[in-house]
Coordinates of C-alpha atoms and ligand atoms in Angstrom, one line a residue:
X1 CA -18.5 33.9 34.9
X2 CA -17.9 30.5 32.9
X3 CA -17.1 31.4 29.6
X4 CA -19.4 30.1 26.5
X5 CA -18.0 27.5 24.0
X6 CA -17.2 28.2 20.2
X7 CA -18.9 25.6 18.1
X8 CA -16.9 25.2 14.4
X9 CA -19.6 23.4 12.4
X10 CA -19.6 22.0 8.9
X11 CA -22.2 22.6 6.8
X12 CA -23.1 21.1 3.6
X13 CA -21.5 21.7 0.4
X14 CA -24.6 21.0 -1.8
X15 CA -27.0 18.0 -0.3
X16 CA -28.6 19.9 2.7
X17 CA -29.0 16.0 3.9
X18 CA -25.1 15.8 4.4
X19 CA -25.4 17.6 7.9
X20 CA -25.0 15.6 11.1
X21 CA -27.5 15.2 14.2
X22 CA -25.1 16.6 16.4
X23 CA -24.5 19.5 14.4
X24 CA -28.5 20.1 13.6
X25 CA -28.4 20.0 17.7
X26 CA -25.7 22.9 18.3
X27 CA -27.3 24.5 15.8
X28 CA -30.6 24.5 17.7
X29 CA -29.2 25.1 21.5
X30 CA -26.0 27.7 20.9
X31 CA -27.3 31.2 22.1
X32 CA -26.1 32.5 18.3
X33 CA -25.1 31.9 15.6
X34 CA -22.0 33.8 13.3
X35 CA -22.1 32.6 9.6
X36 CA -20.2 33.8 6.6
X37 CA -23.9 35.1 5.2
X38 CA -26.9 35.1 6.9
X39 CA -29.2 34.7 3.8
X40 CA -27.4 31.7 2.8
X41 CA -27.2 30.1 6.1
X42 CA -30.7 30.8 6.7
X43 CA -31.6 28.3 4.0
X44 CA -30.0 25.8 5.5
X45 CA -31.6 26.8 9.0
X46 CA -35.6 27.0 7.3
X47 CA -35.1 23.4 6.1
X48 CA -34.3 22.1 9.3
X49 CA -36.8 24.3 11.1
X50 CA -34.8 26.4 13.2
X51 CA -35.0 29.7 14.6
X52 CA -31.9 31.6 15.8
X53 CA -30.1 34.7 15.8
X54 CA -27.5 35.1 13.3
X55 CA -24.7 38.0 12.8
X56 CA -22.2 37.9 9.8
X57 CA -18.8 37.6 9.5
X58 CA -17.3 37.3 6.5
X59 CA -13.8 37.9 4.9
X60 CA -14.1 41.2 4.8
X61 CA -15.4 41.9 8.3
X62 CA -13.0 44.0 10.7
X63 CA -11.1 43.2 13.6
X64 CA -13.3 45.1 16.2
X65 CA -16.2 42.3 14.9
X66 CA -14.1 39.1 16.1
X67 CA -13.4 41.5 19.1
X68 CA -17.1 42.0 19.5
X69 CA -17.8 37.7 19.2
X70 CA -14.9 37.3 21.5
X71 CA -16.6 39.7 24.3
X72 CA -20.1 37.6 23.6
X73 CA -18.0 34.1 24.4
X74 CA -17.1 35.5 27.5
X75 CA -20.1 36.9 28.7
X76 CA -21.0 33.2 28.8
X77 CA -22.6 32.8 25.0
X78 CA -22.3 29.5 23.3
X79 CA -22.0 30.7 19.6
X80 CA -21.3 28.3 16.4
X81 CA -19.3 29.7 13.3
X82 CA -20.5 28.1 9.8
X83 CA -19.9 28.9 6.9
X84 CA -21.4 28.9 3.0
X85 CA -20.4 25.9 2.9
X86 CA -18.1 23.0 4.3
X87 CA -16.0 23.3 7.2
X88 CA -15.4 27.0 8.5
X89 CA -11.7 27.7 7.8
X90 CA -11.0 25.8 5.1
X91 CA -10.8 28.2 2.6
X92 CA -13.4 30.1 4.8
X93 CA -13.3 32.5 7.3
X94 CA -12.9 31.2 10.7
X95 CA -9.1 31.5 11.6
X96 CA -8.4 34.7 12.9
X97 CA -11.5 33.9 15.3
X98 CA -10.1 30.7 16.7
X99 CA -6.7 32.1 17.0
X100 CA -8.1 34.6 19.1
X101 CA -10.7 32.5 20.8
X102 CA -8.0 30.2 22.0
X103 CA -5.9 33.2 23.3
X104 CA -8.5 33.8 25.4
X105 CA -8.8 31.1 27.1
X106 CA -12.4 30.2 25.3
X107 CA -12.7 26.3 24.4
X108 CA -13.4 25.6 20.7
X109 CA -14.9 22.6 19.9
X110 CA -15.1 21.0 16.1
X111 CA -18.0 19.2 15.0
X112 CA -17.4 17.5 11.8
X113 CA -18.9 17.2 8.6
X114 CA -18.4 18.2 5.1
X115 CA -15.1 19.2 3.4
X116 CA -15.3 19.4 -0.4
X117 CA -11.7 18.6 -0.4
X118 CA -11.9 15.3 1.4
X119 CA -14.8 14.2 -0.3
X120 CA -12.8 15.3 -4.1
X121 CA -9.3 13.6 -3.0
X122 CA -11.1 10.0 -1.4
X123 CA -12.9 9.4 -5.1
X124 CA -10.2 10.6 -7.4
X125 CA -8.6 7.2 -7.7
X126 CA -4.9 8.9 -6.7
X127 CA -3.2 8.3 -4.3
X128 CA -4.7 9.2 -0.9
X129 CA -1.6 8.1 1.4
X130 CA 0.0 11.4 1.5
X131 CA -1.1 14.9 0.3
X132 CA -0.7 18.2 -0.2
X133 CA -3.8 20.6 0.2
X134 CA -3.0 24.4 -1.4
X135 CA -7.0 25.5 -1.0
X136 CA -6.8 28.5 -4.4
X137 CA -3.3 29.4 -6.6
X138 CA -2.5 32.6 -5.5
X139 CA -2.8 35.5 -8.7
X140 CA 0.5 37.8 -8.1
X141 CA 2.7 36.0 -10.8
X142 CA 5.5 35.5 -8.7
X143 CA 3.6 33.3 -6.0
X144 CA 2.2 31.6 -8.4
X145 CA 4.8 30.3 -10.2
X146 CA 6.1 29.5 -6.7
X147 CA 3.3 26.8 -5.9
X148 CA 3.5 25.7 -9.2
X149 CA 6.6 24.4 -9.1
X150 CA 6.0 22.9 -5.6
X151 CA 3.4 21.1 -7.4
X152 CA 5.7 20.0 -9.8
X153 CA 8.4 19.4 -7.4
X154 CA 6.0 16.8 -4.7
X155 CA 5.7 13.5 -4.0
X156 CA 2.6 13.9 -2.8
X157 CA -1.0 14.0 -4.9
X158 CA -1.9 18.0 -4.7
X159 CA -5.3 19.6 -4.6
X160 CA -6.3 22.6 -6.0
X161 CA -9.4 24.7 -5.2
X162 CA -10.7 26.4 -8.8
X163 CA -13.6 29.1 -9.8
X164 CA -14.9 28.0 -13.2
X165 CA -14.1 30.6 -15.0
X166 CA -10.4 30.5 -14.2
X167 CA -10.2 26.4 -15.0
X168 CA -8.4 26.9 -17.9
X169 CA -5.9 28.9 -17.0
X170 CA -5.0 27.1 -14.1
X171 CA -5.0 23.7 -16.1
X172 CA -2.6 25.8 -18.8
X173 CA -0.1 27.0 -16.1
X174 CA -0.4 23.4 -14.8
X175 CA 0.6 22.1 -18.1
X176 CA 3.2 24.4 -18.8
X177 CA 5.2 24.3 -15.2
X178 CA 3.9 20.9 -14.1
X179 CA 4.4 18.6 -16.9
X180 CA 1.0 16.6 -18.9
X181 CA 0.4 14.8 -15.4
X182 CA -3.0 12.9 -14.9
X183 CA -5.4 15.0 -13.1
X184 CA -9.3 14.7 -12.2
X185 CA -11.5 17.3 -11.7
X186 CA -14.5 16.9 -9.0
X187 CA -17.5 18.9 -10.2
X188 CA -20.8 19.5 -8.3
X189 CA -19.9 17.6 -5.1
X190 CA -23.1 16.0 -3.7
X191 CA -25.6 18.2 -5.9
X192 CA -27.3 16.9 -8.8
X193 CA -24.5 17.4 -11.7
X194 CA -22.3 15.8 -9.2
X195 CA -19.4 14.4 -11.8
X196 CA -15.6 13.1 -11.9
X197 CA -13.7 13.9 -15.2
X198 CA -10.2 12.2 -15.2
X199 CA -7.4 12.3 -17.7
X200 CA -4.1 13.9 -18.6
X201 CA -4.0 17.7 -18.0
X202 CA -4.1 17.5 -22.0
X203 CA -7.0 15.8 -22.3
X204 CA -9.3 17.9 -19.6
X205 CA -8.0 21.1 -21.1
X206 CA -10.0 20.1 -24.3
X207 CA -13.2 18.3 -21.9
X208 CA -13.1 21.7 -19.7
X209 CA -13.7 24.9 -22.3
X210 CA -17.3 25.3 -21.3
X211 CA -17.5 24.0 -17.6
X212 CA -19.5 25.8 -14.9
X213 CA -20.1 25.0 -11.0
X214 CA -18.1 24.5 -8.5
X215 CA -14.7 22.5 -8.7
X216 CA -11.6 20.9 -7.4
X217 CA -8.3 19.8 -9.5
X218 CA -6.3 16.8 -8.2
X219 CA -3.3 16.5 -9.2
X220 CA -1.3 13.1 -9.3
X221 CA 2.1 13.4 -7.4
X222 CA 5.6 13.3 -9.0
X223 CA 6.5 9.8 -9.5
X224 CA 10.1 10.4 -11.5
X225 CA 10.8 12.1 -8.0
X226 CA 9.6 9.0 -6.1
X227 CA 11.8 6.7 -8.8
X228 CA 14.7 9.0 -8.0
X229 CA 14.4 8.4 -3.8
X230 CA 14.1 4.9 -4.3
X231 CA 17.1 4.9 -6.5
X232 CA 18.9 6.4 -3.9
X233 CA 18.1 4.6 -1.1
X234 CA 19.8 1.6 -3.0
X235 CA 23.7 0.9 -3.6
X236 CA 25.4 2.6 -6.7
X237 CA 26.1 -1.5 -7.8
X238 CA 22.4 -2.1 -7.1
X239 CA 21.1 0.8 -9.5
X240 CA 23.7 -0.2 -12.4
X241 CA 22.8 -3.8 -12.2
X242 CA 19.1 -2.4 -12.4
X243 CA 19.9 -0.3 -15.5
X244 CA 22.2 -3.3 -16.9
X245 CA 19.0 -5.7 -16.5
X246 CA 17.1 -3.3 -18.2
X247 CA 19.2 -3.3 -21.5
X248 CA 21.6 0.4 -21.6
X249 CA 24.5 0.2 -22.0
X250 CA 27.7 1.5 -19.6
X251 CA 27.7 5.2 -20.8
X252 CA 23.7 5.4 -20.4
X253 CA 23.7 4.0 -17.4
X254 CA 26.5 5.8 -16.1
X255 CA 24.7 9.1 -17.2
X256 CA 21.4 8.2 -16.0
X257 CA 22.9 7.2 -12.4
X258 CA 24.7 10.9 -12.5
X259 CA 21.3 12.5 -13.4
X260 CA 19.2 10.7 -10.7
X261 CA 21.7 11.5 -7.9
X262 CA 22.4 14.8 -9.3
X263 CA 26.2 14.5 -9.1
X264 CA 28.4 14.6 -12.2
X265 CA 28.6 12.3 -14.7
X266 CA 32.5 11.9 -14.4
X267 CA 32.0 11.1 -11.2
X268 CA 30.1 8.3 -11.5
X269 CA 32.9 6.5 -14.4
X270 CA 35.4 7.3 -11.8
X271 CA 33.7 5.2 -9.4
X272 CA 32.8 2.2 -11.1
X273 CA 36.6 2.3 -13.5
X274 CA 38.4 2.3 -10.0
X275 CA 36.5 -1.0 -9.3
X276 CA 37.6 -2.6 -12.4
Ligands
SAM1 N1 -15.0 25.5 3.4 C1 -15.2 24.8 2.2 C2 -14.8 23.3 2.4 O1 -14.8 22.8 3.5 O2 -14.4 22.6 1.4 C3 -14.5 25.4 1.0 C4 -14.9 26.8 0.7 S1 -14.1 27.6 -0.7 C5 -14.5 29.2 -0.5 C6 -15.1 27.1 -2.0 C7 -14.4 26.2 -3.0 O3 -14.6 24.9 -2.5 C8 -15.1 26.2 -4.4 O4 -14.5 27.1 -5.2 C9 -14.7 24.8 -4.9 O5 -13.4 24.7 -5.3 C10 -14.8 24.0 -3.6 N2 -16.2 23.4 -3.4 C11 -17.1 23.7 -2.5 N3 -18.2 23.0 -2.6 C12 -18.0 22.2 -3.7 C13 -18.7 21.2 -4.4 N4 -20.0 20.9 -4.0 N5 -18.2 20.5 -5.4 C14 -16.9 20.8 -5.8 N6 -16.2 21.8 -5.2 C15 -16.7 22.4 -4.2

């Protein structure tokens, strides 16, 4: 027996218009469909007018339930996984059923759409080149001081997934470990209090005290870090004639070169004395 197809689809994550034809069609034709909560997803299904059977799975859902979808797929079931809202395992439930989906041979086939994250990172005005996506901070202390200080450590803009009522702690831990970076926060994606606060982490902490709805933190990336690789990547004469240029004087320079290439200072004098 041919073996049914396992549709990820995005959803919205406010504007019920920000769905696409081609998912509104899967929607419509798969045999079921498996979403994070029916009542929510039904919502979604009413305003576009259709009727289908839906089963839940959710975080909390067992293993023997993604045994039970995988057994549907292979009786030959086309079934699509959504979730609240955005793309299904983003954040979301969805992995543990792909993973095993895949095992088994069953083909799974994305069809795009929302991502709040995307969406938040594209209008933040920081750099989009490269990033680094951590979805919520983890709560055990230890974990959580560990991504802070990736986040403090990256080269790359960072993006944080926050309830509301834990904003200000985040942004506190954020100031403490990670510095008074500039940060934006993306509020309301798509719905009508839709909204973009930017500023130091400083700054938003005072903007933030009483903020509800749904939000993301972007973080700018490290740019001492980024100074530091591209002072590397240059000649020990090429960074003190860069420094020189710039107005210090030998021992400043000499100590800033040693602090940047994280070698010691005497080091550095040794060099440039036994050139003259
Ligand atoms: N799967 C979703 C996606 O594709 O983005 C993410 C789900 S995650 C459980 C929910 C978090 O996503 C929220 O706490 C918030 O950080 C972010 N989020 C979802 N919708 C949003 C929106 N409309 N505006 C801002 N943030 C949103």
């Amino acid at each position: 027996m041919e073996k049914g197809k396992l549709y990820i689809v995005a959803t919205p994550i406010g504007n019920l218009e920000d769905i696409t034809y081609r998912a509104i069609h899967i929607l419509e034709t798969v045999d079921m469909i498996v979403a994070e909560d029916t009542r929510h997803t039904l919502k979604l299904l009413n305003h576009y007018h259709i009727t289908k059977h839906m089963i839940s799975y959710h975080r909390h859902s067992d293993k023997t339930k993604v045994e039970e979808i995988i057994a549907k797929l292979k009786e030959g079931k086309h079934i699509a996984l959504v979730s609240d809202a955005g793309t299904p395992g983003i954040c979301d439930p969805g992995e543990e059923m792909i993973r095993r989906s895949i095992e088994e041979g069953i083909q799974v086939v994305p069809i795009p759409g929302a991502c709040a994250f995307v969406n938040a990172l594209v209008c933040s005005g920081l750099d989009t080149e490269t990033f680094l996506f951590l979805g919520f901070l983890p709560l055990n202390k230890k974990n959580r001081k560990q991504k802070l200080e990736q986040i403090q450590n990256s080269n790359h803009t960072t993006i944080l997934y926050e309830a509301p009522h834990k904003l200000q702690t985040t942004l506190k831990d954020l100031q403490t470990i990670v510095g008074n970076r500039s940060i934006v926060i993306a509020r309301e994606l798509t719905k009508i209090h839709e909204e973009f606060i930017r500023g130091s982490i400083e700054e938003i902490i005072e903007k933030t005290t009483n903020i509800k709805g749904e939000m993301i933190i972007i973080i700018e990336k490290n740019t001492e870090n980024e100074t530091q690789k591209n002072t590397q990547q240059i000649s020990l004469e090429e960074q003190y004639a860069y420094y020189e240029k710039q107005g210090l004087q030998k021992k400043e320079i000499i100590k800033t070169i040693a602090k940047e290439r994280n070698v010691p200072k005497n080091e550095i004098y040794m060099y440039f004395n036994s050139k003259g």
